[in-house]
PDB file of C-alpha atoms in Angstrom:
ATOM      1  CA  UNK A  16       0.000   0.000   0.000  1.00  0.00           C
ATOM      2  CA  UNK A  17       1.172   3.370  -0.498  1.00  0.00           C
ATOM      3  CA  UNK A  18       2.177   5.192   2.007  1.00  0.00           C
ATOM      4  CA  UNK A  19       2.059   8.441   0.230  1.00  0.00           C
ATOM      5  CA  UNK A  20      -0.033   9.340  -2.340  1.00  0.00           C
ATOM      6  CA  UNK A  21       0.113  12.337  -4.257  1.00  0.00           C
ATOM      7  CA  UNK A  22      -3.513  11.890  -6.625  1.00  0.00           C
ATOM      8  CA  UNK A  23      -2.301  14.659  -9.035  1.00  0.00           C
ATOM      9  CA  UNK A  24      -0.095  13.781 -11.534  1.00  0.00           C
ATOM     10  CA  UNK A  25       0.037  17.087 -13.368  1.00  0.00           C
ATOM     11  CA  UNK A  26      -1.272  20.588 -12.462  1.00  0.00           C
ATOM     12  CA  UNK A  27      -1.120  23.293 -15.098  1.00  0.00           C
ATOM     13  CA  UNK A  28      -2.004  27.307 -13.743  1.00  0.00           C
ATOM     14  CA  UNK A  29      -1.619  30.901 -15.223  1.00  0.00           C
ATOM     15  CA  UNK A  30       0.522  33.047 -13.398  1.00  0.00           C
ATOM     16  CA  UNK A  31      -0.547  34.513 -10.663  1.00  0.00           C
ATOM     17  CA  UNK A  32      -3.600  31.695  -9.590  1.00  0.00           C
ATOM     18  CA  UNK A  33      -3.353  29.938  -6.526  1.00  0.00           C
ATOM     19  CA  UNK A  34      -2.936  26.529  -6.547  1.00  0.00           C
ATOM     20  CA  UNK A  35      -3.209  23.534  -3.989  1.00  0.00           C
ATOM     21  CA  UNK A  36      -1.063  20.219  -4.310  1.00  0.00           C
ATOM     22  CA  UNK A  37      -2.495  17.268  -2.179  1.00  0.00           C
ATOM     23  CA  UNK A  38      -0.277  15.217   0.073  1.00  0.00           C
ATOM     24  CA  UNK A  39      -2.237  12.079   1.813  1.00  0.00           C
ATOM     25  CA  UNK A  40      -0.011   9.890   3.947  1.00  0.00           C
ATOM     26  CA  UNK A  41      -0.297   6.503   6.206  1.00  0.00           C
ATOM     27  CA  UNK A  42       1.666   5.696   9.254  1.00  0.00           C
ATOM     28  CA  UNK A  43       0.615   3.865  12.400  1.00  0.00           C
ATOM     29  CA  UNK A  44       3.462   5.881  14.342  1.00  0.00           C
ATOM     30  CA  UNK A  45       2.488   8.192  16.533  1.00  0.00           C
ATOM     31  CA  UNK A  46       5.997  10.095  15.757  1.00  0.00           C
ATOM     32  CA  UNK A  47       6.857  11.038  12.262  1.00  0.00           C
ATOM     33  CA  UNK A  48       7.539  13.853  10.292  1.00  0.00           C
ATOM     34  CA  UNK A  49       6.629  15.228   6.510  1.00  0.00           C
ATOM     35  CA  UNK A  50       8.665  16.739   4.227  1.00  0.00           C
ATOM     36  CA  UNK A  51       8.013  18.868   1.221  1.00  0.00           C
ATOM     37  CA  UNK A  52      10.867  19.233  -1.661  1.00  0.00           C
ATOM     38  CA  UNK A  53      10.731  20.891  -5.000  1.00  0.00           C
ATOM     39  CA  UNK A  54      12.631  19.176  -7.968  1.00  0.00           C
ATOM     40  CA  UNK A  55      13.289  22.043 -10.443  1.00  0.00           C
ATOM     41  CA  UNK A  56      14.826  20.563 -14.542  1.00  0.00           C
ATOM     42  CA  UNK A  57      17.765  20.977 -13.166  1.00  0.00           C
ATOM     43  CA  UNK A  58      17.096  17.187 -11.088  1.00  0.00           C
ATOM     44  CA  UNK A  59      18.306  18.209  -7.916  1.00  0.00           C
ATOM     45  CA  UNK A  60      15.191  17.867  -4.484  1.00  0.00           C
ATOM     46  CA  UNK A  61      15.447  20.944  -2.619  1.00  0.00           C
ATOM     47  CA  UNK A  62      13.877  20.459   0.573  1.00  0.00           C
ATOM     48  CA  UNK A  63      11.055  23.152   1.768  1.00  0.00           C
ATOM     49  CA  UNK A  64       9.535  22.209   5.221  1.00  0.00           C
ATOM     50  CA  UNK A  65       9.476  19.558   6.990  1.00  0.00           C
ATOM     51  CA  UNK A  66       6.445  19.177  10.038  1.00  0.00           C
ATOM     52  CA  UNK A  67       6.432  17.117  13.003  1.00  0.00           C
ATOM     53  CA  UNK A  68       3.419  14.715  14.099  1.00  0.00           C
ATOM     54  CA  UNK A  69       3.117  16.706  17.357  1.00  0.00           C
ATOM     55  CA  UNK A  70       2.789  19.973  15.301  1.00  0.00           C
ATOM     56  CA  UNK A  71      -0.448  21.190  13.729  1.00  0.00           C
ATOM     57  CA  UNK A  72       0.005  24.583  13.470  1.00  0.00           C
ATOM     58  CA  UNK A  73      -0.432  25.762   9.761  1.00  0.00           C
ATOM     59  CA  UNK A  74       3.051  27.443   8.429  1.00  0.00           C
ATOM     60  CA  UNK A  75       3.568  30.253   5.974  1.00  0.00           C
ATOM     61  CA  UNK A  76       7.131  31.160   4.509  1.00  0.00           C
ATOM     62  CA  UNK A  77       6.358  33.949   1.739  1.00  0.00           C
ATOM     63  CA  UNK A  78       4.116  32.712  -0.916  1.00  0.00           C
ATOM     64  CA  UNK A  79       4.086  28.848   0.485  1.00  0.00           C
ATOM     65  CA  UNK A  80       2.179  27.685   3.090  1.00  0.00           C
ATOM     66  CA  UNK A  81       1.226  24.526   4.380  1.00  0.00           C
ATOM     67  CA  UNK A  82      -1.836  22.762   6.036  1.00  0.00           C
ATOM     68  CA  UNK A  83      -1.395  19.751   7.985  1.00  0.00           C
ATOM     69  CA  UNK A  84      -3.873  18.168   9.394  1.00  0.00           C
ATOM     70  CA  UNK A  85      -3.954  15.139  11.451  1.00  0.00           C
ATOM     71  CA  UNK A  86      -7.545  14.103  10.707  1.00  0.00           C
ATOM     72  CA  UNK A  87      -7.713  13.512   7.652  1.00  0.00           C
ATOM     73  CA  UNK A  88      -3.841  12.455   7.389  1.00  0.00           C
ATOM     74  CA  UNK A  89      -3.383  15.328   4.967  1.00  0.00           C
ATOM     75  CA  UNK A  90      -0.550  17.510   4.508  1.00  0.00           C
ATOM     76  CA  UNK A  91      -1.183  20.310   1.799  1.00  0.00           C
ATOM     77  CA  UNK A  92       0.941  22.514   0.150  1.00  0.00           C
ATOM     78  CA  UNK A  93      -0.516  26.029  -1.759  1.00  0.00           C
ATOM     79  CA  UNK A  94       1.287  28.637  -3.677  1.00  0.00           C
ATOM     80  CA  UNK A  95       0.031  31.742  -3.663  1.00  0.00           C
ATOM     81  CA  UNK A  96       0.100  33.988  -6.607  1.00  0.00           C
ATOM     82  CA  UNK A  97       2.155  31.460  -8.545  1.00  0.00           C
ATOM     83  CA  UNK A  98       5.847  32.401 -10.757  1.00  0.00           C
ATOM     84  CA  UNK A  99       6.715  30.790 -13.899  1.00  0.00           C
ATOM     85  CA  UNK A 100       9.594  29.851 -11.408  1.00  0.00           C
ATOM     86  CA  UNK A 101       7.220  27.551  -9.276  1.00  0.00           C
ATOM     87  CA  UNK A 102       7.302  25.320 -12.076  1.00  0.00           C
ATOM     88  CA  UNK A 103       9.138  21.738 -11.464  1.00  0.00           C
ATOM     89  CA  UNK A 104       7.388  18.416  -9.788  1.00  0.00           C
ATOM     90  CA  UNK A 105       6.774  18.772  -5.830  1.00  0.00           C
ATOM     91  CA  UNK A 106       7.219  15.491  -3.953  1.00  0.00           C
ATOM     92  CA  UNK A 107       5.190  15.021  -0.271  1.00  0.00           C
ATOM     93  CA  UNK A 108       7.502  12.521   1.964  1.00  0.00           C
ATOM     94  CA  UNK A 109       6.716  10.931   5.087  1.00  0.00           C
ATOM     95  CA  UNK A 110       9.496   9.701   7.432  1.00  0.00           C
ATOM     96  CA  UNK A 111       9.512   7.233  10.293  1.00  0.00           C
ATOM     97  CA  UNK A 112      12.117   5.573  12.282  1.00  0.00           C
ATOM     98  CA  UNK A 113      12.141   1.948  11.122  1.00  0.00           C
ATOM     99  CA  UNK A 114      15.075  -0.130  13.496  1.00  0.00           C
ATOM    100  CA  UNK A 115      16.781   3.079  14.398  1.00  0.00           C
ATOM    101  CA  UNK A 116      17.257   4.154  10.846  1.00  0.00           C
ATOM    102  CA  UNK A 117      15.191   7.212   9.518  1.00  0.00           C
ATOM    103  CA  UNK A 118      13.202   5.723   6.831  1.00  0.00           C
ATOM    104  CA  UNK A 119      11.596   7.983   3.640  1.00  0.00           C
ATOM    105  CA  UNK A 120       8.442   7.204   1.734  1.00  0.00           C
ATOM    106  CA  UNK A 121       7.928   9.564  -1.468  1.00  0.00           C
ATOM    107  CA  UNK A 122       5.037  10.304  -2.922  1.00  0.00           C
ATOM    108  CA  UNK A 123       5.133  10.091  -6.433  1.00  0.00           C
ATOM    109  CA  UNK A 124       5.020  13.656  -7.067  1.00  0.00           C
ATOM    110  CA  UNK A 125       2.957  16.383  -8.714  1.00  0.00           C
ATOM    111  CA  UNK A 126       4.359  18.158 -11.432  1.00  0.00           C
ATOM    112  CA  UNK A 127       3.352  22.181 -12.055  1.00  0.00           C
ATOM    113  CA  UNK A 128       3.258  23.975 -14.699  1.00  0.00           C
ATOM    114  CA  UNK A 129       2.958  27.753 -14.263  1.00  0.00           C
ATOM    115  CA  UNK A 130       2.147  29.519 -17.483  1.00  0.00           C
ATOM    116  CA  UNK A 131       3.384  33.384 -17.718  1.00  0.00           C
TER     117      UNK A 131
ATOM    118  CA  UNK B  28      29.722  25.728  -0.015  1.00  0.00           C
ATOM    119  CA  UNK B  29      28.990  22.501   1.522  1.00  0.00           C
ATOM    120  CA  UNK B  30      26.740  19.957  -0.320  1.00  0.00           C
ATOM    121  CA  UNK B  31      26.683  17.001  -2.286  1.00  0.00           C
ATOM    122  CA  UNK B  32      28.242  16.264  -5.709  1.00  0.00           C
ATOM    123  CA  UNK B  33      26.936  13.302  -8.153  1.00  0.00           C
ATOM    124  CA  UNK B  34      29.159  12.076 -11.308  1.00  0.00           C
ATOM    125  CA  UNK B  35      28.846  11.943 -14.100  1.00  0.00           C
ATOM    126  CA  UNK B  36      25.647  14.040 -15.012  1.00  0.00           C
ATOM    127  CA  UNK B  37      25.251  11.307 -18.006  1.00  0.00           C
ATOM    128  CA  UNK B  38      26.038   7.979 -18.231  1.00  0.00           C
ATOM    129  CA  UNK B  39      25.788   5.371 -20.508  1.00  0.00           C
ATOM    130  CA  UNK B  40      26.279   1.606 -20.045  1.00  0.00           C
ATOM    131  CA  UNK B  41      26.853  -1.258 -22.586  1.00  0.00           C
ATOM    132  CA  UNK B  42      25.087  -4.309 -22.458  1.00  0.00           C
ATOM    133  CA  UNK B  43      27.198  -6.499 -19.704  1.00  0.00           C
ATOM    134  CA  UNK B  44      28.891  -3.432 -18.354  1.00  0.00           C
ATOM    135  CA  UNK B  45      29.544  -2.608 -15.022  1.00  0.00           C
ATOM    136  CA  UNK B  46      29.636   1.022 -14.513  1.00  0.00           C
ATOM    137  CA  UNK B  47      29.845   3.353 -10.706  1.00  0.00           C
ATOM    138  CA  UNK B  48      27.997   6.592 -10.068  1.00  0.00           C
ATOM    139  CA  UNK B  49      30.197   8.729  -7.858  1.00  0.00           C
ATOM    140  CA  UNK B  50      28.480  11.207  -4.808  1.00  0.00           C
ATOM    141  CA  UNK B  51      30.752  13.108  -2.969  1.00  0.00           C
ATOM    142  CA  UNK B  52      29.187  15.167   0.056  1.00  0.00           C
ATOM    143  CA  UNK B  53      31.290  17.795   2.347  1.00  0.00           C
ATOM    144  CA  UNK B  54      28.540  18.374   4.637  1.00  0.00           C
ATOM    145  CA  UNK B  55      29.907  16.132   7.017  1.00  0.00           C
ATOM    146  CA  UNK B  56      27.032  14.259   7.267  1.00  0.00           C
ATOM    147  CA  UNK B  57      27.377  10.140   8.883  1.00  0.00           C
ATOM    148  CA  UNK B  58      24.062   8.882   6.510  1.00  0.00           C
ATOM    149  CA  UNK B  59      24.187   8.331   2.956  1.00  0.00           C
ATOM    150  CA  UNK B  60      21.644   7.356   0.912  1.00  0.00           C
ATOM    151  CA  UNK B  61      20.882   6.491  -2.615  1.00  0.00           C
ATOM    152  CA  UNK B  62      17.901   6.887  -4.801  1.00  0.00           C
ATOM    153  CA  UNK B  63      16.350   5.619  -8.072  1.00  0.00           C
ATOM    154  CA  UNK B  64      13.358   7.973  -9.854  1.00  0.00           C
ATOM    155  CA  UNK B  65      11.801   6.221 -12.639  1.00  0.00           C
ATOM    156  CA  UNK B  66       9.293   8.658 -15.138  1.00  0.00           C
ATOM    157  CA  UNK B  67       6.164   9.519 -12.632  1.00  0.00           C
ATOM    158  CA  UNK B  68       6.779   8.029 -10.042  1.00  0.00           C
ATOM    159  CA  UNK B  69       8.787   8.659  -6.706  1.00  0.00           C
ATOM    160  CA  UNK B  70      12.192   7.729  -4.621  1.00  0.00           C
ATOM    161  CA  UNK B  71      13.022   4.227  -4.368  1.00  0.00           C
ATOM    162  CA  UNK B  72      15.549   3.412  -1.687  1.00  0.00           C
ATOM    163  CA  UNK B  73      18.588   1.500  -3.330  1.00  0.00           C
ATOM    164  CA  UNK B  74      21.144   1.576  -0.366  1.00  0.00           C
ATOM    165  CA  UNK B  75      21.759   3.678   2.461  1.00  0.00           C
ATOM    166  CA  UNK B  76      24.749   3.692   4.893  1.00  0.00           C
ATOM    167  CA  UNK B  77      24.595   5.169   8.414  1.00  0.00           C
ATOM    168  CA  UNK B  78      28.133   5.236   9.201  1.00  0.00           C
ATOM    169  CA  UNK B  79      32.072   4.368   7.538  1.00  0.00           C
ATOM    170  CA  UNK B  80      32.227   0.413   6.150  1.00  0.00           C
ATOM    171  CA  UNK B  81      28.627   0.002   6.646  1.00  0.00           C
ATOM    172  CA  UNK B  82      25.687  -0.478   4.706  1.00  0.00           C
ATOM    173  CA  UNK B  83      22.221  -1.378   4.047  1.00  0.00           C
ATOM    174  CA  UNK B  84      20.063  -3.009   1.361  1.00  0.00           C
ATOM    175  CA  UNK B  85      17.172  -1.037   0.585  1.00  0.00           C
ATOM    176  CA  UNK B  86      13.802  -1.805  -0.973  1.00  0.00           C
ATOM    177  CA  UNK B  87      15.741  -2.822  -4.681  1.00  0.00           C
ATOM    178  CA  UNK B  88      18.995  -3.157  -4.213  1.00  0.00           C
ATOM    179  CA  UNK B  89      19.171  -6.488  -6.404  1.00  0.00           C
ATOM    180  CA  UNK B  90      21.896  -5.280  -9.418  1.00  0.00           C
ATOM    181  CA  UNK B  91      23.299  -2.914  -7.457  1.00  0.00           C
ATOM    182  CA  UNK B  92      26.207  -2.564  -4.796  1.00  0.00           C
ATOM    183  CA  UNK B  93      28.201   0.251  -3.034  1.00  0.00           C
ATOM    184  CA  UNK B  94      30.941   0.803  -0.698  1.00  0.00           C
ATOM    185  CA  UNK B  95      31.672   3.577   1.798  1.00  0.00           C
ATOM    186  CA  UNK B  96      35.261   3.561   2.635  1.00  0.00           C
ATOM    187  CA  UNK B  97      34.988   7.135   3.442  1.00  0.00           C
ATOM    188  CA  UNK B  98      32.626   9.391   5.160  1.00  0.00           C
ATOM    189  CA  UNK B  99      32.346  11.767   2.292  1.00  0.00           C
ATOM    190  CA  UNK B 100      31.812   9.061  -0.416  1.00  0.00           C
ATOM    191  CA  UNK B 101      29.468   6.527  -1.288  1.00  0.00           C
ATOM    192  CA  UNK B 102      29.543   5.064  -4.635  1.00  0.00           C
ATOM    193  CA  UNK B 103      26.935   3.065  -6.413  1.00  0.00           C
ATOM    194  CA  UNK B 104      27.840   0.279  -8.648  1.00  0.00           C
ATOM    195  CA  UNK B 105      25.098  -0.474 -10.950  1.00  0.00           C
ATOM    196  CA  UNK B 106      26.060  -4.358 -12.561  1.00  0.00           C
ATOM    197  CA  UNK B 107      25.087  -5.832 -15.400  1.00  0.00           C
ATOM    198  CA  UNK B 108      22.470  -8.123 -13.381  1.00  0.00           C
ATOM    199  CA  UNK B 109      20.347  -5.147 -13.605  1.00  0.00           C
ATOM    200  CA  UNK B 110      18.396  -5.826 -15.990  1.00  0.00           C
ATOM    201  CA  UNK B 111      16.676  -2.409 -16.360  1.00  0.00           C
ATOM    202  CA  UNK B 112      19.369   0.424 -15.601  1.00  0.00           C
ATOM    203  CA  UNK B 113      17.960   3.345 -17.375  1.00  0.00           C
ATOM    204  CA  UNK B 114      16.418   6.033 -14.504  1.00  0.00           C
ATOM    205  CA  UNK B 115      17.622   8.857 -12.887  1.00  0.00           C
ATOM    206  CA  UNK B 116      19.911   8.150  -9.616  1.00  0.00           C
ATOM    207  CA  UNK B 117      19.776  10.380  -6.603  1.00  0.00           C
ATOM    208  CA  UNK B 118      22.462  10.769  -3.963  1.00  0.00           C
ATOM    209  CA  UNK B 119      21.294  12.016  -0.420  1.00  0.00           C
ATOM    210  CA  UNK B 120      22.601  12.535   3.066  1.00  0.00           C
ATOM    211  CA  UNK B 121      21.633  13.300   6.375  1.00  0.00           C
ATOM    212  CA  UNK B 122      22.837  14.704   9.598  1.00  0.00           C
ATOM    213  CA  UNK B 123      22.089  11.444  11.519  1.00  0.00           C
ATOM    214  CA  UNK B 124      19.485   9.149  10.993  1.00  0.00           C
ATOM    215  CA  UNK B 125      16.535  10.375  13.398  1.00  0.00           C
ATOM    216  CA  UNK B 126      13.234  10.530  11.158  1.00  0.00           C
ATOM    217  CA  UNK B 127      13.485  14.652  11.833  1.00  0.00           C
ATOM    218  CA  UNK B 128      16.517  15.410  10.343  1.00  0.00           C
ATOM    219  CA  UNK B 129      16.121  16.070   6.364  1.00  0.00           C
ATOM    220  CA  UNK B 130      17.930  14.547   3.770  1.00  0.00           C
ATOM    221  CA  UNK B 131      20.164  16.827   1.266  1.00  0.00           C
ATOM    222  CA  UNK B 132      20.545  15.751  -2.818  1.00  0.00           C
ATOM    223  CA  UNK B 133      22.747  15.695  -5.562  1.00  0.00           C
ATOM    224  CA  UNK B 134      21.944  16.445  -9.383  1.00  0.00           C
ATOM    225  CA  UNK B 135      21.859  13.083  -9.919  1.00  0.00           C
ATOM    226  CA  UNK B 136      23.552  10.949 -12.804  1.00  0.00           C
ATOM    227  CA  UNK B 137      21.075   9.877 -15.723  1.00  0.00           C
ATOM    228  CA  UNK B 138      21.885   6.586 -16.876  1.00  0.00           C
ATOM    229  CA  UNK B 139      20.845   5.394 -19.741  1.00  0.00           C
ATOM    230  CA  UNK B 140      21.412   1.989 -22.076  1.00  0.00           C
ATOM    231  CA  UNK B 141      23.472   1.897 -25.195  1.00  0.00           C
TER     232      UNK B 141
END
């Protein structure tokens, strides 16, 4: 089963439009953390936020925030007023400690496409 | 500045060719991990090491084998028993290996099948 899942493949926006990508994880931990990272062309994950299992509090850095909520198992990630330089694929990871070693499950990612 | 670098950015492998992906990090970092991506879909774990001369199968590590001789390098071997080669590879590390600490890429090396 995934642990992970990421339901939109592909997102395409104009410039300037908000937009939402979905992050749905599973764990039976009661510790874990998510992670957000942005793959640009260039290939490289740069790493965004990452949100403890203790921590609901919403978090805002500029034109990203994020919306975690324990409920639904759902840790969302919106851009507001989108830049053609938001484009690249977004991956939602969850990570536990399996035996002592700190474990990542990917999502498989949501590519965007801002449009100028 | 400190981070991690992959070689070669291309690579290209003959039928029955061995052929090792190079990631170099100077972030002092004791875990090393390393990644296959595969078109639309996510991570795979190949092989991670937590510390010098030691390391861990991951979820497909069959064709595959490292080494980590050295904190700040962990090659990755891909053999000729893998039978399907061509993806993108990843190279991460971490400060540690609690689930809170982040892990930092490479480029990556595309590899690809003559």
């Amino acid at each position: 089963a995934q642990k992970v899942t990421q339901a939109q493949t592909e997102i395409s926006v104009v410039e300037k439009e908000d937009v939402t990508l979905d992050c749905v994880y599973e764990t039976r931990d009661t510790t874990y953390y998510l992670f957000w990272y942005k793959q640009p062309p260039s290939g490289e994950l740069v790493f965004l936020i990452r949100r403890n299992s203790f921590d609901e509090q919403n978090e805002i850095s500029g034109r990203y925030s994020w919306n975690f909520q324990k409920s639904t198992s759902s840790f969302n990630f919106t851009i507001t007023a989108s830049q053609v330089v938001d484009s690249a694929v977004y991956f939602c990871a969850l990570s536990e400690a399996v035996y002592g070693f700190n474990k990542f499950y990917f999502g498989s990612g949501t590519k965007l496409n801002v449009k100028p | 500045d400190g981070g991690i670098t992959q070689s070669p950015k291309y690579l290209f492998r003959k039928e029955g060719q061995n052929v090792t992906l190079s990631c170099e990090q100077n972030l002092n970092h004791d875990a090393m991990y390393w990644y296959r991506q595969d078109p639309g879909q996510g991570l795979r774990l190949i092989y991670y090491s937590q510390i010098v001369n030691d390391f861990q199968k991951g979820d497909i590590a069959e064709g595959y084998s490292v080494s980590r001789e050295k904190k700040e390098s962990f090659p990755l071997t891909v053999t000729s028993a893998q039978k399907n080669p061509t993806a993108f590879y990843l190279c991460a590390s971490s400060n540690g290996m609690g689930s809170n600490q982040p892990q930092h890429f490479g480029d990556g090396t595309r590899l690809s099948i003559l």
